Coordinates of C-alpha atoms in Angstrom, one line a residue:
Chain A
X10 CA -1.4 -24.3 -1.0
X11 CA -0.8 -26.0 -4.4
X12 CA -4.1 -26.7 -6.1
X13 CA -5.5 -23.4 -5.0
X14 CA -6.4 -20.8 -7.7
X15 CA -4.3 -17.7 -7.6
X16 CA -5.4 -14.7 -9.7
X17 CA -2.8 -12.5 -11.3
X18 CA -3.2 -9.0 -12.8
X19 CA -0.9 -6.2 -13.8
X20 CA -0.6 -3.1 -16.0
X21 CA 1.9 -2.9 -18.8
X22 CA 4.8 -2.1 -16.4
X23 CA 4.1 -5.3 -14.5
X24 CA 3.3 -7.5 -17.5
X25 CA 6.7 -9.3 -17.7
X26 CA 7.0 -9.9 -13.9
X27 CA 3.4 -11.2 -13.9
X28 CA 4.2 -13.6 -16.8
X29 CA 7.3 -14.9 -14.9
X30 CA 5.3 -15.4 -11.7
X31 CA 2.5 -17.1 -13.5
X32 CA 4.9 -19.6 -15.0
X33 CA 6.6 -20.3 -11.7
X34 CA 3.2 -20.6 -9.8
X35 CA 2.0 -23.2 -12.4
X36 CA 5.3 -25.1 -11.9
X37 CA 4.6 -25.0 -8.2
X38 CA 1.2 -26.7 -8.7
X39 CA -1.1 -23.7 -8.4
X40 CA -4.0 -23.0 -10.8
X41 CA -3.3 -19.5 -12.3
X42 CA -6.2 -17.2 -13.3
X43 CA -4.5 -14.5 -15.5
X44 CA -6.7 -11.4 -15.6
X45 CA -4.3 -9.5 -17.9
X46 CA -2.9 -7.3 -19.2
X47 CA -1.3 -9.5 -21.9
X48 CA 1.3 -7.3 -23.5
X49 CA 3.4 -4.1 -23.2
X50 CA 0.7 -1.7 -24.6
X51 CA -0.1 1.1 -22.1
X52 CA -3.2 0.4 -19.9
X53 CA -4.6 1.9 -16.8
X54 CA -3.8 0.0 -13.5
X55 CA -7.2 0.7 -11.9
X56 CA -8.9 -1.4 -14.5
X57 CA -6.8 -4.4 -13.5
X58 CA -7.2 -3.8 -9.8
X59 CA -11.0 -3.8 -10.4
X60 CA -10.7 -7.1 -12.2
X61 CA -8.9 -8.6 -9.3
X62 CA -11.5 -7.3 -6.8
X63 CA -14.2 -8.9 -8.9
X64 CA -12.3 -12.3 -9.1
X65 CA -11.9 -12.4 -5.3
X66 CA -15.5 -11.2 -4.6
X67 CA -17.0 -13.8 -6.8
X68 CA -14.8 -16.6 -5.5
X69 CA -13.0 -17.3 -8.7
X70 CA -9.8 -17.0 -6.7
X71 CA -9.1 -16.8 -3.0
X72 CA -5.7 -15.0 -3.3
X73 CA -4.3 -12.6 -5.8
X74 CA -1.1 -11.0 -7.0
X75 CA -1.1 -7.5 -8.5
X76 CA 1.9 -5.9 -10.3
X77 CA 2.5 -2.4 -11.6
X78 CA 5.7 -0.3 -11.8
X79 CA 5.9 0.5 -8.1
X80 CA 3.0 -1.5 -6.8
X81 CA 1.6 1.8 -5.4
X82 CA -1.1 2.7 -7.9
X83 CA -2.5 -0.8 -8.3
X84 CA -2.6 -1.4 -4.5
X85 CA -4.3 1.9 -3.8
X86 CA -6.9 1.0 -6.5
X87 CA -7.4 -2.5 -5.1
X88 CA -7.9 -1.3 -1.5
X89 CA -10.8 0.9 -2.7
X90 CA -12.8 -2.3 -2.7
X91 CA -14.3 -3.7 0.5
X92 CA -13.2 -7.4 0.9
X93 CA -9.8 -6.7 -0.6
X94 CA -6.8 -6.3 1.8
X95 CA -4.0 -5.6 -0.6
X96 CA -0.5 -5.5 0.8
X97 CA 2.3 -3.7 -1.1
X98 CA 5.4 -5.8 -0.3
X99 CA 9.1 -5.3 -1.2
X100 CA 10.5 -8.3 0.6
X101 CA 9.6 -11.6 2.4
X102 CA 9.4 -10.0 5.8
X103 CA 6.6 -7.7 4.8
X104 CA 4.9 -10.5 2.8
X105 CA 4.9 -12.7 5.9
X106 CA 3.7 -10.0 8.2
X107 CA 0.9 -9.0 5.7
X108 CA -0.5 -12.4 6.3
X109 CA 0.1 -12.8 10.0
X110 CA -1.2 -9.3 11.0
X111 CA -3.3 -8.0 8.1
X112 CA -4.8 -11.2 6.7
X113 CA -4.0 -9.8 3.3
X114 CA -5.7 -11.6 0.4
X115 CA -3.8 -9.8 -2.4
X116 CA -0.1 -9.0 -2.6
X117 CA 1.1 -6.0 -4.7
X118 CA 4.6 -5.9 -6.2
X119 CA 6.5 -3.2 -8.0
X120 CA 8.2 -4.6 -11.1
X121 CA 10.5 -1.6 -11.3
X122 CA 11.4 -1.9 -7.6
X123 CA 12.3 -5.6 -7.0
X124 CA 13.7 -8.4 -9.1
X125 CA 12.2 -11.8 -10.0
X126 CA 13.8 -13.7 -7.2
X127 CA 12.6 -11.3 -4.5
X128 CA 9.2 -11.3 -6.0
X129 CA 8.9 -15.1 -6.1
X130 CA 10.1 -15.4 -2.5
X131 CA 7.7 -12.7 -1.4
X132 CA 4.8 -14.4 -3.1
X133 CA 5.9 -17.8 -1.6
X134 CA 5.9 -16.2 1.9
X135 CA 2.5 -14.6 1.2
X136 CA 1.0 -17.9 0.1
X137 CA 2.4 -20.1 2.9
X138 CA 1.8 -17.9 6.0
X139 CA -1.4 -18.1 8.1
X140 CA -3.2 -15.2 9.8
X141 CA -2.6 -14.9 13.5
X142 CA -6.1 -13.6 14.4
X143 CA -6.7 -12.3 17.9
X144 CA -6.2 -8.5 18.2
X145 CA -5.4 -8.4 14.5
X146 CA -8.9 -9.7 13.7
X147 CA -10.4 -6.8 15.6
X148 CA -8.4 -4.3 13.6
X149 CA -9.4 -5.8 10.3
X150 CA -13.1 -5.6 11.3
X151 CA -12.6 -1.9 11.8
X152 CA -11.5 -1.3 8.2
X153 CA -14.2 0.9 6.6
Chain B
X17 CA 6.8 23.4 1.2
X18 CA 7.7 24.8 4.6
X19 CA 4.7 26.6 6.1
X20 CA 2.3 23.9 4.9
X21 CA 0.4 21.9 7.5
X22 CA 1.4 18.2 7.5
X23 CA -0.8 15.7 9.5
X24 CA 0.9 12.8 11.2
X25 CA -0.8 9.7 12.7
X26 CA 0.4 6.3 13.8
X27 CA -0.5 3.3 15.9
X28 CA 1.7 2.3 18.9
X29 CA 4.3 0.5 16.7
X30 CA 4.8 3.8 14.8
X31 CA 4.6 6.2 17.7
X32 CA 8.4 6.7 18.2
X33 CA 9.1 7.2 14.4
X34 CA 6.1 9.6 14.2
X35 CA 7.5 11.6 17.1
X36 CA 10.9 11.8 15.4
X37 CA 9.4 12.8 12.1
X38 CA 7.2 15.5 13.8
X39 CA 10.3 17.0 15.5
X40 CA 12.2 17.0 12.2
X41 CA 9.3 18.5 10.2
X42 CA 8.9 21.3 12.7
X43 CA 12.6 22.1 12.4
X44 CA 12.2 22.2 8.7
X45 CA 9.5 24.8 9.0
X46 CA 6.3 22.8 8.6
X47 CA 3.3 23.1 10.8
X48 CA 2.6 19.6 12.2
X49 CA -0.9 18.4 13.1
X50 CA -0.3 15.4 15.3
X51 CA -3.4 13.1 15.3
X52 CA -1.9 10.6 17.7
X53 CA -1.4 8.0 19.1
X54 CA 0.6 9.6 21.8
X55 CA 2.3 6.7 23.6
X56 CA 3.2 3.0 23.4
X57 CA -0.2 1.6 24.6
X58 CA -1.7 -0.7 22.0
X59 CA -4.3 0.9 19.7
X60 CA -5.9 -0.1 16.4
X61 CA -4.4 1.4 13.3
X62 CA -7.7 1.9 11.4
X63 CA -8.8 4.5 14.0
X64 CA -5.7 6.6 13.1
X65 CA -6.1 6.1 9.4
X66 CA -9.7 7.3 9.8
X67 CA -8.4 10.4 11.7
X68 CA -6.0 11.1 8.8
X69 CA -8.8 10.8 6.2
X70 CA -10.9 13.2 8.2
X71 CA -8.1 15.8 8.5
X72 CA -7.4 15.7 4.7
X73 CA -11.1 15.7 3.8
X74 CA -11.8 18.8 6.0
X75 CA -8.7 20.6 4.8
X76 CA -7.0 20.7 8.2
X77 CA -3.9 19.4 6.3
X78 CA -3.1 18.9 2.6
X79 CA -0.6 16.1 3.1
X80 CA -0.2 13.4 5.7
X81 CA 2.3 10.8 7.1
X82 CA 1.0 7.5 8.5
X83 CA 3.1 5.0 10.4
X84 CA 2.5 1.5 11.7
X85 CA 4.8 -1.5 12.1
X86 CA 5.0 -2.4 8.4
X87 CA 2.9 0.5 7.0
X88 CA 0.6 -2.2 5.4
X89 CA -2.4 -2.1 7.8
X90 CA -2.6 1.6 8.1
X91 CA -2.2 2.2 4.3
X92 CA -5.0 -0.3 3.6
X93 CA -7.2 1.5 6.1
X94 CA -6.4 4.9 4.6
X95 CA -7.1 3.8 1.1
X96 CA -10.6 2.7 2.0
X97 CA -11.4 6.5 1.9
X98 CA -12.1 8.3 -1.3
X99 CA -9.9 11.3 -1.6
X100 CA -7.0 9.5 0.1
X101 CA -4.2 8.2 -2.1
X102 CA -1.9 6.6 0.5
X103 CA 1.4 5.3 -0.8
X104 CA 3.4 2.8 1.3
X105 CA 7.0 3.7 0.7
X106 CA 10.2 2.0 1.8
X107 CA 12.7 4.4 0.1
X108 CA 13.0 7.7 -1.7
X109 CA 12.5 6.2 -5.2
X110 CA 9.0 5.0 -4.3
X111 CA 8.2 8.2 -2.4
X112 CA 9.2 10.3 -5.5
X113 CA 7.2 8.1 -7.9
X114 CA 4.2 8.1 -5.6
X115 CA 4.0 11.8 -6.2
X116 CA 5.0 11.9 -9.9
X117 CA 2.6 9.1 -10.9
X118 CA 0.0 8.6 -8.2
X119 CA -0.4 12.1 -6.8
X120 CA -0.3 10.5 -3.4
X121 CA -1.5 12.9 -0.6
X122 CA -0.5 10.5 2.2
X123 CA 2.7 8.5 2.7
X124 CA 2.7 5.4 4.8
X125 CA 5.9 4.1 6.5
X126 CA 6.8 0.9 8.4
X127 CA 8.6 1.7 11.6
X128 CA 9.8 -1.9 11.9
X129 CA 10.9 -1.9 8.2
X130 CA 13.0 1.2 7.7
X131 CA 15.1 3.5 10.0
X132 CA 14.8 7.2 10.8
X133 CA 17.1 8.4 8.1
X134 CA 15.4 6.5 5.3
X135 CA 12.0 7.6 6.7
X136 CA 13.0 11.3 6.7
X137 CA 14.5 11.2 3.2
X138 CA 11.4 9.4 2.0
X139 CA 9.1 12.1 3.5
X140 CA 11.3 14.8 2.1
X141 CA 11.0 13.3 -1.4
X142 CA 7.3 13.0 -0.9
X143 CA 6.9 16.6 0.1
X144 CA 9.1 18.1 -2.6
X145 CA 8.0 16.2 -5.7
X146 CA 5.2 17.4 -8.0
X147 CA 2.6 15.3 -9.8
X148 CA 3.3 14.8 -13.5
X149 CA -0.4 14.7 -14.6
X150 CA -1.1 13.6 -18.1
X151 CA -1.9 9.9 -18.5
X152 CA -1.4 9.5 -14.7
X153 CA -4.3 11.9 -14.1
X154 CA -6.7 9.7 -16.1
X155 CA -5.7 6.7 -14.0
X156 CA -6.4 8.5 -10.8
X157 CA -9.8 9.6 -12.0
X158 CA -10.5 5.9 -12.5
X159 CA -9.9 5.0 -8.8
X160 CA -13.2 3.8 -7.4

């Protein structure tokens, strides 16, 4: 909800979409923790996924948004970390279900796959949807 | 390429799409290693992601296909395992890029998100595309 701190991180391919999302989230009343990258120079996505995992682990943010070209590399890297459940989403349906069924705490987006409006709507669904618990909680406990 | 062994696994939500993909892959000349589930009874997706990780780790298959309702839960579970790079794909573009840039060895699909034809085309792109190496190899080495 507005007032919460949302961490954002991306590689160079996701830098512009991340900046757009940061601006929109601030307008929506969220506190934005920008973990970089800060420009178009080539960087390695695992470094930014690791920064996100650290921010979530230490409680600097409760939720996060990761962006790379497809969202694939940065979501793989994020899910290497226990405590991160990073959902790669292309639409609001998957963003909603990632919260209802997977209790995702990080959403990954592909800046070369979806546009600004779809990205914003997906993040909005991610931030506004509650976990359903029940049988889904049992499955999450099984994640190694 | 045809002749290779492809491992398939899914939860109950992905069971029908998995069966359809298994049949198609056999017709295409692949050896299919079906790791379950085998029916519509409710199961927990992490158990099937773990079976996939074991099949890849032990060399029973070099590539794998995972299916759950959205592909999100089973891809998170798979990426908990070192040696697995599981790409959640919704289309042929992401499937191709997951090989070129991420050297993905497992593709995850959402049975409630895409249809049979898109799933087959995505798996075909995944199985036929080579890794580009170079700067992408450095990033993969950084995955924790």
